[in-house]
CSV table of C-alpha atoms and ligand atoms in Angstrom, one decimal:
chain,number,residue,atom,x,y,z
A,288,UNK,CA,13.2,-14.2,-2.8
A,289,UNK,CA,15.6,-15.1,-5.4
A,290,UNK,CA,14.3,-16.0,-8.8
A,291,UNK,CA,16.8,-18.1,-10.6
A,292,UNK,CA,16.8,-18.4,-14.5
A,293,UNK,CA,14.3,-15.7,-15.1
A,294,UNK,CA,15.0,-12.1,-16.5
A,295,UNK,CA,14.1,-9.4,-14.3
A,296,UNK,CA,11.4,-8.2,-16.6
A,297,UNK,CA,9.9,-11.8,-16.6
A,298,UNK,CA,9.9,-11.6,-12.9
A,299,UNK,CA,8.2,-8.2,-13.1
A,300,UNK,CA,5.5,-9.5,-15.4
A,301,UNK,CA,4.8,-12.4,-12.9
A,302,UNK,CA,4.6,-10.1,-9.9
A,303,UNK,CA,2.2,-7.4,-11.5
A,304,UNK,CA,0.3,-9.0,-14.3
A,305,UNK,CA,-3.5,-9.8,-13.4
A,306,UNK,CA,-2.9,-8.5,-9.8
A,307,UNK,CA,-5.1,-6.7,-7.4
A,308,UNK,CA,-2.7,-4.6,-5.3
A,309,UNK,CA,-2.8,-2.8,-1.8
A,310,UNK,CA,-1.4,0.6,-2.5
A,311,UNK,CA,1.3,2.3,-0.5
A,312,UNK,CA,-0.3,4.3,2.3
A,313,UNK,CA,1.7,6.3,5.0
A,314,UNK,CA,0.5,5.2,8.4
A,315,UNK,CA,-1.8,2.4,7.1
A,316,UNK,CA,0.3,0.1,4.8
A,317,UNK,CA,2.4,-1.4,7.6
A,318,UNK,CA,2.3,-5.1,8.3
A,319,UNK,CA,-1.1,-5.5,10.0
A,320,UNK,CA,-3.1,-4.2,7.0
A,321,UNK,CA,-0.8,-5.7,4.5
A,322,UNK,CA,-1.4,-9.2,6.0
A,323,UNK,CA,-5.1,-8.5,6.5
A,324,UNK,CA,-5.4,-7.6,2.8
A,325,UNK,CA,-3.4,-10.8,1.8
A,326,UNK,CA,-5.6,-13.0,4.1
A,327,UNK,CA,-8.8,-11.6,1.9
A,328,UNK,CA,-7.1,-12.4,-1.4
A,329,UNK,CA,-5.0,-9.3,-2.2
A,330,UNK,CA,-2.2,-10.6,-4.6
A,331,UNK,CA,0.6,-8.0,-4.0
A,332,UNK,CA,1.2,-5.4,-1.2
A,333,UNK,CA,3.1,-2.3,-1.1
A,334,UNK,CA,4.8,-0.9,1.9
A,335,UNK,CA,4.1,2.6,3.1
A,336,UNK,CA,6.5,5.1,1.6
A,337,UNK,CA,9.8,5.0,3.6
A,338,UNK,CA,12.3,7.7,2.9
A,339,UNK,CA,15.6,6.3,1.8
A,340,UNK,CA,17.5,7.8,4.7
A,341,UNK,CA,15.0,6.3,7.2
A,342,UNK,CA,16.0,2.9,6.0
A,343,UNK,CA,19.7,3.4,6.1
A,344,UNK,CA,19.5,4.7,9.7
A,345,UNK,CA,18.2,1.2,11.0
A,346,UNK,CA,19.8,-2.1,11.8
A,347,UNK,CA,18.2,-5.1,10.2
A,348,UNK,CA,17.2,-7.6,12.9
A,349,UNK,CA,15.5,-11.0,13.0
A,350,UNK,CA,12.7,-11.0,15.5
A,351,UNK,CA,12.5,-14.3,17.1
A,352,UNK,CA,9.4,-13.8,18.9
A,353,UNK,CA,7.3,-12.5,15.9
A,354,UNK,CA,9.2,-14.4,13.2
A,355,UNK,CA,9.6,-11.1,11.4
A,356,UNK,CA,12.4,-9.1,9.9
A,357,UNK,CA,12.5,-5.8,11.6
A,358,UNK,CA,14.3,-2.6,10.5
A,359,UNK,CA,15.0,-0.9,13.7
A,360,UNK,CA,16.2,2.8,14.3
A,361,UNK,CA,19.8,2.6,15.3
A,362,UNK,CA,20.5,3.8,18.9
A,363,UNK,CA,22.9,6.5,17.8
A,364,UNK,CA,20.2,8.2,15.8
A,365,UNK,CA,18.8,9.5,19.1
A,366,UNK,CA,20.2,12.1,21.5
A,367,UNK,CA,21.3,11.0,25.0
A,368,UNK,CA,18.3,12.7,26.5
A,369,UNK,CA,15.7,11.1,24.2
A,370,UNK,CA,17.2,7.7,24.8
A,371,UNK,CA,17.1,8.2,28.5
A,372,UNK,CA,13.4,8.8,28.2
A,373,UNK,CA,12.8,5.7,26.1
A,374,UNK,CA,14.7,3.6,28.6
A,375,UNK,CA,12.7,5.1,31.6
A,376,UNK,CA,9.5,4.5,29.7
A,377,UNK,CA,10.5,1.0,28.7
A,378,UNK,CA,9.9,2.0,24.9
A,379,UNK,CA,11.5,-0.1,22.4
A,380,UNK,CA,13.6,1.5,19.6
A,381,UNK,CA,11.1,2.4,16.7
A,382,UNK,CA,10.7,-0.3,14.1
A,383,UNK,CA,10.6,1.5,10.7
A,384,UNK,CA,9.7,-1.6,8.6
A,385,UNK,CA,8.6,-4.9,9.7
A,386,UNK,CA,8.3,-7.8,7.4
A,387,UNK,CA,6.9,-11.4,7.5
A,388,UNK,CA,9.3,-13.2,5.2
A,389,UNK,CA,6.9,-16.2,5.0
A,390,UNK,CA,3.6,-14.7,4.5
A,391,UNK,CA,4.9,-11.9,2.3
A,392,UNK,CA,7.3,-13.9,0.1
A,393,UNK,CA,6.7,-13.2,-3.5
A,394,UNK,CA,4.2,-10.6,-2.6
A,395,UNK,CA,6.0,-7.5,-1.2
A,396,UNK,CA,7.2,-4.2,-2.7
A,397,UNK,CA,9.1,-1.6,-0.8
A,398,UNK,CA,8.1,1.9,-1.8
A,399,UNK,CA,11.0,4.3,-1.4
A,400,UNK,CA,10.8,8.1,-1.1
A,401,UNK,CA,13.9,9.5,-2.6
A,402,UNK,CA,15.2,12.2,-4.9
A,403,UNK,CA,18.8,11.2,-5.4
A,404,UNK,CA,20.4,7.9,-6.7
A,405,UNK,CA,23.2,8.0,-4.2
A,406,UNK,CA,20.6,7.9,-1.3
A,407,UNK,CA,18.4,5.4,-3.0
A,408,UNK,CA,20.8,2.9,-3.8
A,409,UNK,CA,22.2,2.0,-0.4
A,410,UNK,CA,18.4,2.0,1.1
A,411,UNK,CA,17.1,-0.3,-1.7
A,412,UNK,CA,20.2,-2.6,-1.5
A,413,UNK,CA,19.6,-2.9,2.3
A,414,UNK,CA,16.2,-4.4,1.7
A,415,UNK,CA,16.6,-6.1,-1.6
A,416,UNK,CA,16.9,-9.5,-0.2
A,417,UNK,CA,13.6,-9.2,1.8
A,418,UNK,CA,11.3,-7.8,-0.8
A,419,UNK,CA,10.3,-8.5,-4.3
A,420,UNK,CA,10.6,-5.1,-5.8
A,421,UNK,CA,11.5,-1.5,-5.3
A,422,UNK,CA,8.9,1.1,-6.2
A,423,UNK,CA,9.9,4.9,-6.5
A,424,UNK,CA,7.2,7.2,-5.2
A,425,UNK,CA,6.9,9.8,-8.0
A,426,UNK,CA,3.3,11.2,-7.0
A,427,UNK,CA,3.4,12.5,-3.4
A,428,UNK,CA,2.5,16.1,-3.5
A,429,UNK,CA,3.2,17.0,0.1
A,430,UNK,CA,5.6,19.9,0.7
A,431,UNK,CA,8.0,17.6,2.7
A,432,UNK,CA,8.5,15.3,-0.4
A,433,UNK,CA,8.5,17.9,-3.1
A,434,UNK,CA,11.0,20.1,-1.3
A,435,UNK,CA,13.4,17.3,-0.9
A,436,UNK,CA,13.2,16.6,-4.7
A,437,UNK,CA,11.1,13.5,-4.0
A,438,UNK,CA,7.5,12.5,-4.8
A,439,UNK,CA,5.8,14.5,-7.4
A,440,UNK,CA,9.0,16.7,-7.8
A,441,UNK,CA,10.3,13.8,-9.9
A,442,UNK,CA,7.5,14.2,-12.4
A,443,UNK,CA,9.1,17.5,-13.2
A,444,UNK,CA,12.6,16.3,-13.3
A,445,UNK,CA,12.8,13.4,-15.7
A,446,UNK,CA,16.6,13.2,-16.0
A,447,UNK,CA,16.8,12.8,-12.1
A,448,UNK,CA,14.2,10.2,-12.1
A,449,UNK,CA,15.9,8.3,-14.8
A,450,UNK,CA,19.2,8.4,-13.0
A,451,UNK,CA,17.5,6.9,-9.9
A,452,UNK,CA,15.7,4.2,-12.1
A,453,UNK,CA,18.9,3.4,-14.1
A,454,UNK,CA,21.0,3.2,-10.9
A,455,UNK,CA,18.5,0.8,-9.1
A,456,UNK,CA,18.1,-1.3,-12.3
A,457,UNK,CA,22.0,-1.7,-12.8
A,458,UNK,CA,22.6,-2.7,-9.3
A,459,UNK,CA,19.8,-4.6,-8.1
A,460,UNK,CA,18.5,-8.1,-9.2
A,461,UNK,CA,14.6,-7.3,-8.4
A,462,UNK,CA,12.3,-5.3,-10.5
A,463,UNK,CA,12.1,-1.6,-10.3
A,464,UNK,CA,8.8,0.3,-10.6
A,465,UNK,CA,7.4,3.7,-10.5
A,466,UNK,CA,4.1,5.0,-9.1
A,467,UNK,CA,3.3,8.3,-11.0
A,468,UNK,CA,0.4,10.7,-11.5
A,469,UNK,CA,-1.1,12.0,-14.7
A,470,UNK,CA,0.9,14.8,-16.3
A,471,UNK,CA,-0.9,17.9,-17.8
A,472,UNK,CA,-1.6,16.1,-21.1
A,473,UNK,CA,-2.2,12.5,-22.2
A,474,UNK,CA,0.6,12.3,-24.9
A,475,UNK,CA,3.1,13.9,-22.3
A,476,UNK,CA,2.1,11.3,-19.8
A,477,UNK,CA,2.6,8.5,-22.3
A,478,UNK,CA,6.1,10.0,-23.4
A,479,UNK,CA,7.2,10.3,-19.6
A,480,UNK,CA,6.2,6.6,-19.1
A,481,UNK,CA,8.1,5.7,-22.2
A,482,UNK,CA,11.2,7.3,-20.9
A,483,UNK,CA,11.3,5.8,-17.6
A,484,UNK,CA,10.6,2.3,-19.1
A,485,UNK,CA,13.8,2.9,-21.4
A,486,UNK,CA,15.7,4.0,-18.4
A,487,UNK,CA,14.9,0.5,-16.9
A,488,UNK,CA,11.6,0.6,-15.1
A,489,UNK,CA,10.0,-2.7,-15.2
A,490,UNK,CA,6.4,-1.7,-14.2
A,491,UNK,CA,4.3,1.5,-13.8
A,492,UNK,CA,1.5,2.4,-11.8
A,493,UNK,CA,-0.6,5.5,-12.6
A,494,UNK,CA,-2.8,7.4,-10.3
A,495,UNK,CA,-5.3,9.0,-12.3
A,496,UNK,CA,-5.0,12.5,-10.7
A,497,UNK,CA,-2.5,15.3,-11.5
A,498,UNK,CA,-0.1,16.5,-8.8
A,499,UNK,CA,-2.2,19.5,-8.0
A,500,UNK,CA,-5.6,17.7,-7.7
A,501,UNK,CA,-7.3,17.4,-4.3
A,502,UNK,CA,-7.6,13.8,-3.3
A,503,UNK,CA,-11.3,14.4,-2.5
A,504,UNK,CA,-12.1,15.2,-6.2
A,505,UNK,CA,-13.0,12.5,-8.6
A,506,UNK,CA,-10.1,10.8,-10.2
A,507,UNK,CA,-9.8,11.5,-14.0
A,508,UNK,CA,-10.7,8.0,-15.1
A,509,UNK,CA,-11.4,9.1,-18.7
A,510,UNK,CA,-7.9,10.5,-18.9
A,511,UNK,CA,-6.4,7.5,-17.3
A,512,UNK,CA,-8.2,5.3,-19.7
A,513,UNK,CA,-6.8,7.1,-22.7
A,514,UNK,CA,-3.3,7.0,-21.3
A,515,UNK,CA,-3.3,3.3,-20.6
A,516,UNK,CA,-5.0,2.6,-23.9
A,517,UNK,CA,-2.2,4.6,-25.6
A,518,UNK,CA,0.5,2.7,-23.7
A,519,UNK,CA,-0.9,-0.7,-24.4
A,520,UNK,CA,-1.4,0.0,-28.1
A,521,UNK,CA,2.3,1.3,-28.4
A,522,UNK,CA,3.5,-2.1,-26.8
A,523,UNK,CA,5.1,-0.5,-23.8
A,524,UNK,CA,6.3,-3.9,-22.8
A,525,UNK,CA,6.0,-3.6,-19.0
A,526,UNK,CA,2.9,-4.1,-16.9
A,527,UNK,CA,0.8,-0.9,-16.4
A,528,UNK,CA,-1.3,-0.7,-13.1
A,529,UNK,CA,-4.4,1.4,-12.7
A,530,UNK,CA,-5.0,3.3,-9.5
A,531,UNK,CA,-7.7,5.8,-8.3
A,532,UNK,CA,-11.4,5.6,-7.2
A,533,UNK,CA,-11.9,1.8,-7.9
A,534,UNK,CA,-14.6,1.4,-5.1
A,535,UNK,CA,-16.2,-1.8,-6.3
A,536,UNK,CA,-15.6,-5.1,-8.2
A,537,UNK,CA,-17.5,-3.6,-11.0
A,538,UNK,CA,-15.3,-0.5,-11.1
A,539,UNK,CA,-12.1,-3.0,-11.2
A,540,UNK,CA,-13.5,-5.4,-13.8
A,541,UNK,CA,-14.9,-2.4,-16.1
A,542,UNK,CA,-11.6,-0.3,-16.0
A,543,UNK,CA,-9.5,-3.3,-16.8
A,544,UNK,CA,-11.6,-4.4,-19.7
A,545,UNK,CA,-11.8,-1.0,-21.1
A,546,UNK,CA,-8.1,-0.1,-20.6
A,547,UNK,CA,-6.4,-3.5,-21.1
A,548,UNK,CA,-4.4,-2.6,-17.9
A,549,UNK,CA,-2.5,-5.3,-16.3
A,550,UNK,CA,-3.6,-4.9,-12.7
A,551,UNK,CA,-5.2,-2.6,-10.3
A,552,UNK,CA,-4.1,-0.9,-7.1
A,553,UNK,CA,-6.5,0.1,-4.4
A,554,UNK,CA,-5.7,2.6,-1.6
A,555,UNK,CA,-8.9,4.1,0.2
A,556,UNK,CA,-11.3,1.5,-1.1
A,557,UNK,CA,-9.0,-1.1,0.6
A,558,UNK,CA,-8.8,1.0,3.8
A,559,UNK,CA,-12.5,1.6,4.1
A,560,UNK,CA,-13.3,-2.2,3.6
A,561,UNK,CA,-10.4,-4.3,3.1
A,562,UNK,CA,-12.5,-7.3,2.1
A,563,UNK,CA,-13.0,-5.6,-1.3
A,564,UNK,CA,-10.1,-7.9,-2.1
A,565,UNK,CA,-12.3,-11.0,-1.7
A,566,UNK,CA,-12.8,-12.2,-5.4
A,567,UNK,CA,-15.6,-14.3,-6.8
A,568,UNK,CA,-14.7,-17.7,-7.7
A,569,UNK,CA,-12.9,-17.6,-11.2
A,570,UNK,CA,-15.5,-19.8,-12.8
A,571,UNK,CA,-18.5,-17.8,-11.7
A,572,UNK,CA,-20.0,-15.5,-14.5
A,573,UNK,CA,-22.0,-12.5,-13.3
A,574,UNK,CA,-25.6,-12.8,-14.4
A,575,UNK,CA,-26.6,-9.9,-16.6
A,576,UNK,CA,-28.4,-7.3,-14.6
A,577,UNK,CA,-27.1,-8.8,-11.3
A,578,UNK,CA,-23.6,-7.2,-11.5
A,579,UNK,CA,-24.3,-5.2,-8.3
A,580,UNK,CA,-23.6,-8.2,-6.3
A,581,UNK,CA,-20.1,-7.5,-7.0
A,582,UNK,CA,-20.6,-3.7,-6.1
A,583,UNK,CA,-21.5,-2.1,-2.8
A,584,UNK,CA,-24.0,-4.7,-1.6
A,585,UNK,CA,-21.7,-7.5,-2.8
A,586,UNK,CA,-22.1,-10.7,-0.8
A,587,UNK,CA,-18.4,-11.1,-0.9
A,588,UNK,CA,-17.8,-8.1,1.3
A,589,UNK,CA,-17.7,-8.5,5.0
A,590,UNK,CA,-19.4,-6.2,7.2
A,591,UNK,CA,-17.2,-3.6,8.9
A,592,UNK,CA,-17.4,-5.0,12.4
A,593,UNK,CA,-15.8,-8.2,11.0
A,594,UNK,CA,-13.1,-6.2,9.1
A,595,UNK,CA,-12.1,-4.1,12.1
A,596,UNK,CA,-12.0,-7.3,14.4
A,597,UNK,CA,-9.8,-9.1,11.8
A,598,UNK,CA,-7.5,-6.0,11.6
A,599,UNK,CA,-7.2,-5.9,15.3
A,600,UNK,CA,-6.3,-9.7,15.2
A,601,UNK,CA,-3.6,-9.0,12.6
A,602,UNK,CA,-2.3,-6.0,14.7
A,603,UNK,CA,-1.9,-8.2,17.8
A,604,UNK,CA,-0.1,-10.9,15.7
A,605,UNK,CA,2.4,-8.4,14.6
A,606,UNK,CA,2.4,-6.0,17.5
A,607,UNK,CA,1.5,-2.9,15.3
A,608,UNK,CA,2.0,0.5,16.5
A,609,UNK,CA,-1.1,1.7,18.5
A,610,UNK,CA,-1.1,5.1,17.0
A,611,UNK,CA,-1.2,3.7,13.5
A,612,UNK,CA,-3.8,1.0,14.5
A,613,UNK,CA,-6.0,3.6,15.9
A,614,UNK,CA,-5.8,5.7,12.7
A,615,UNK,CA,-6.7,2.8,10.4
A,616,UNK,CA,-9.6,1.7,12.7
A,617,UNK,CA,-11.0,5.3,12.7
A,618,UNK,CA,-10.7,5.3,8.7
A,619,UNK,CA,-12.4,1.9,8.6
A,620,UNK,CA,-15.1,3.3,10.8
A,621,UNK,CA,-15.7,6.6,8.8
A,622,UNK,CA,-18.3,6.4,6.2
A,623,UNK,CA,-16.6,8.7,3.9
A,624,UNK,CA,-18.3,9.8,0.7
A,625,UNK,CA,-16.4,8.7,-2.5
A,626,UNK,CA,-15.9,11.5,-5.1
A,627,UNK,CA,-18.6,10.0,-7.2
A,628,UNK,CA,-21.1,10.9,-4.3
A,629,UNK,CA,-21.5,7.2,-3.2
A,630,UNK,CA,-21.1,6.1,0.4
A,631,UNK,CA,-19.6,2.5,0.0
A,632,UNK,CA,-20.7,-0.1,2.4
A,633,UNK,CA,-23.5,1.7,3.9
A,634,UNK,CA,-24.9,1.4,6.5
A,635,UNK,CA,-22.3,0.6,9.0
A,636,UNK,CA,-23.6,-0.8,12.1
A,637,UNK,CA,-21.2,-2.0,14.7
A,638,UNK,CA,-22.1,-4.9,16.8
A,639,UNK,CA,-21.9,-3.1,20.2
A,640,UNK,CA,-22.6,0.5,19.0
A,641,UNK,CA,-18.9,1.1,19.0
A,642,UNK,CA,-18.0,4.8,18.1
A,643,UNK,CA,-15.0,6.7,17.1
A,644,UNK,CA,-14.7,8.2,20.5
A,645,UNK,CA,-14.2,4.8,22.0
A,646,UNK,CA,-11.2,4.3,19.9
A,647,UNK,CA,-9.7,7.7,20.3
A,648,UNK,CA,-9.8,7.2,24.0
A,649,UNK,CA,-8.1,3.8,24.0
A,650,UNK,CA,-4.4,4.1,25.0
A,651,UNK,CA,-3.6,0.4,24.7
A,652,UNK,CA,-4.3,-2.6,22.6
A,653,UNK,CA,-6.1,-4.2,25.5
A,654,UNK,CA,-8.5,-1.3,25.7
A,655,UNK,CA,-9.0,-1.2,22.0
A,656,UNK,CA,-9.7,-4.9,21.6
A,657,UNK,CA,-12.0,-4.6,24.5
A,658,UNK,CA,-14.2,-2.1,22.7
A,659,UNK,CA,-14.3,-4.6,19.6
A,660,UNK,CA,-14.8,-7.8,21.7
A,661,UNK,CA,-11.6,-9.2,20.4
A,662,UNK,CA,-9.6,-11.6,22.5
A,663,UNK,CA,-6.1,-10.3,23.1
A,664,UNK,CA,-4.8,-14.0,23.5
A,665,UNK,CA,-5.8,-15.0,20.1
A,666,UNK,CA,-3.7,-14.2,17.0
A,667,UNK,CA,-4.5,-15.2,13.3
A,668,UNK,CA,-2.0,-17.9,13.8
A,669,UNK,CA,-3.3,-19.4,17.2
A,670,UNK,CA,-7.0,-18.8,16.4
B,232,FNR,C1,-1.8,7.6,0.2
B,232,FNR,N1,-1.1,7.7,-1.0
B,232,FNR,C2,0.3,7.3,-1.1
B,232,FNR,N2,0.9,7.1,-2.4
B,232,FNR,C3,2.2,6.8,-2.4
B,232,FNR,O1,2.7,6.7,-3.4
B,232,FNR,N3,2.9,6.6,-1.2
B,232,FNR,C4,2.3,6.7,0.0
B,232,FNR,O2,2.9,6.5,1.1
B,232,FNR,C5,0.9,7.2,0.0
B,232,FNR,N4,0.4,7.5,1.3
B,232,FNR,C6,-1.1,7.3,1.3
B,232,FNR,C7,-1.6,7.5,2.6
B,232,FNR,C8,-3.1,7.6,2.6
B,232,FNR,C9,-3.8,7.5,4.1
B,232,FNR,C10,-3.8,7.6,1.4
B,232,FNR,C11,-5.4,7.6,1.5
B,232,FNR,C12,-3.1,7.8,0.2
B,232,FNR,C13,-2.0,7.7,-2.3
B,232,FNR,C14,-2.4,6.4,-2.7
B,232,FNR,O3,-1.5,5.4,-2.8
B,232,FNR,C15,-3.3,6.3,-4.1
B,232,FNR,O4,-2.4,6.7,-5.1
B,232,FNR,C16,-4.4,7.5,-3.9
B,232,FNR,O5,-5.1,7.4,-2.7
B,232,FNR,C17,-5.6,7.1,-4.9
B,232,FNR,O6,-5.9,5.8,-4.9
B,232,FNR,P1,-7.5,5.5,-4.2
B,232,FNR,O7,-7.4,6.0,-2.8
B,232,FNR,O8,-8.4,6.2,-5.0
B,232,FNR,O9,-7.6,4.0,-4.3
């Protein structure tokens, strides 16, 4: 992923400007969902958050069979008892991160969970040659993250965050970015972003909620709009990415036009129907009054059966973890209400009346694929 002759900021501009991005999602944004999103037209994908120590306790291995780079937990991180059980059950050592170097070339950001520069640097250095950028998670409000000085704790400790950003910036030759949430007030948020850019951040994604906000409540899109407009009019000099409740192509286009943001990042909208990344042809101008065809009833969207079946094919190709696959399939099948009260992509009718229970009781990929009529001998490459 080397980029000769370009400054790191130029490289970051190329990576983030005008991009529709798959957000980092623990349990979901591993390689099957990332490759599915890319196949539908997503421009850039983030790994799920992986804590610094989880990376540094792995070995980097080239997987000949899958043609992937695997970061596999070192044997000596397990007790003898656990190792014995794993051997008995024929369980492989857990793979913390799997990358397809061909498919994800120029399109992959590793999101690090970290609270200290001396832990962040060895982890980021270890993966730097396999990814296009390192993103620091500065938004996770979960107790595990915050009590370790990570995630949203970094929003309350600017010097610590700047130390991490500067350390990564000085020692790596790929862009460093931050994913943050809104702070209490708009000007405070703008000042915070300015400070991390000064410390060396090459791009910033802003989730339009505050750390204490429930994820089910509507994102504060008016505040997000104001913050991004202020940043853009202050010539912040780095790409700014919008995140939060962008459930339709109309939402995406309207928010980008209104704010001047460089790109958008989708988490749940992409989890519920990954084909949201399918874009209209660039030369097609929406006819006035017919904008809804880029909305919930967009002709571009695939029905959910197709999306689940495609996701299973990508999971087979990359031998994803059954627990994570079941989680993602259940999320795809659930008709969640969005904070604005809309239920996107209704109604979901599955071809054979598949139900969540069929997924829950599946113990193997064979069983899961049978529920969905997906052949286990076909992969996206061979099909
Ligand atoms: C997340 N989110 C998240 N954020 C992050 O920075 N690192 C992570 O690993 C995760 N993990 C995660 C898992 C799941 C299942 C969800 C739903 C969300 C937050 C996510 O990236 C995003 O900021 C919010 O979900 C808001 O965006 P949407 O969902 O409105 O597009």
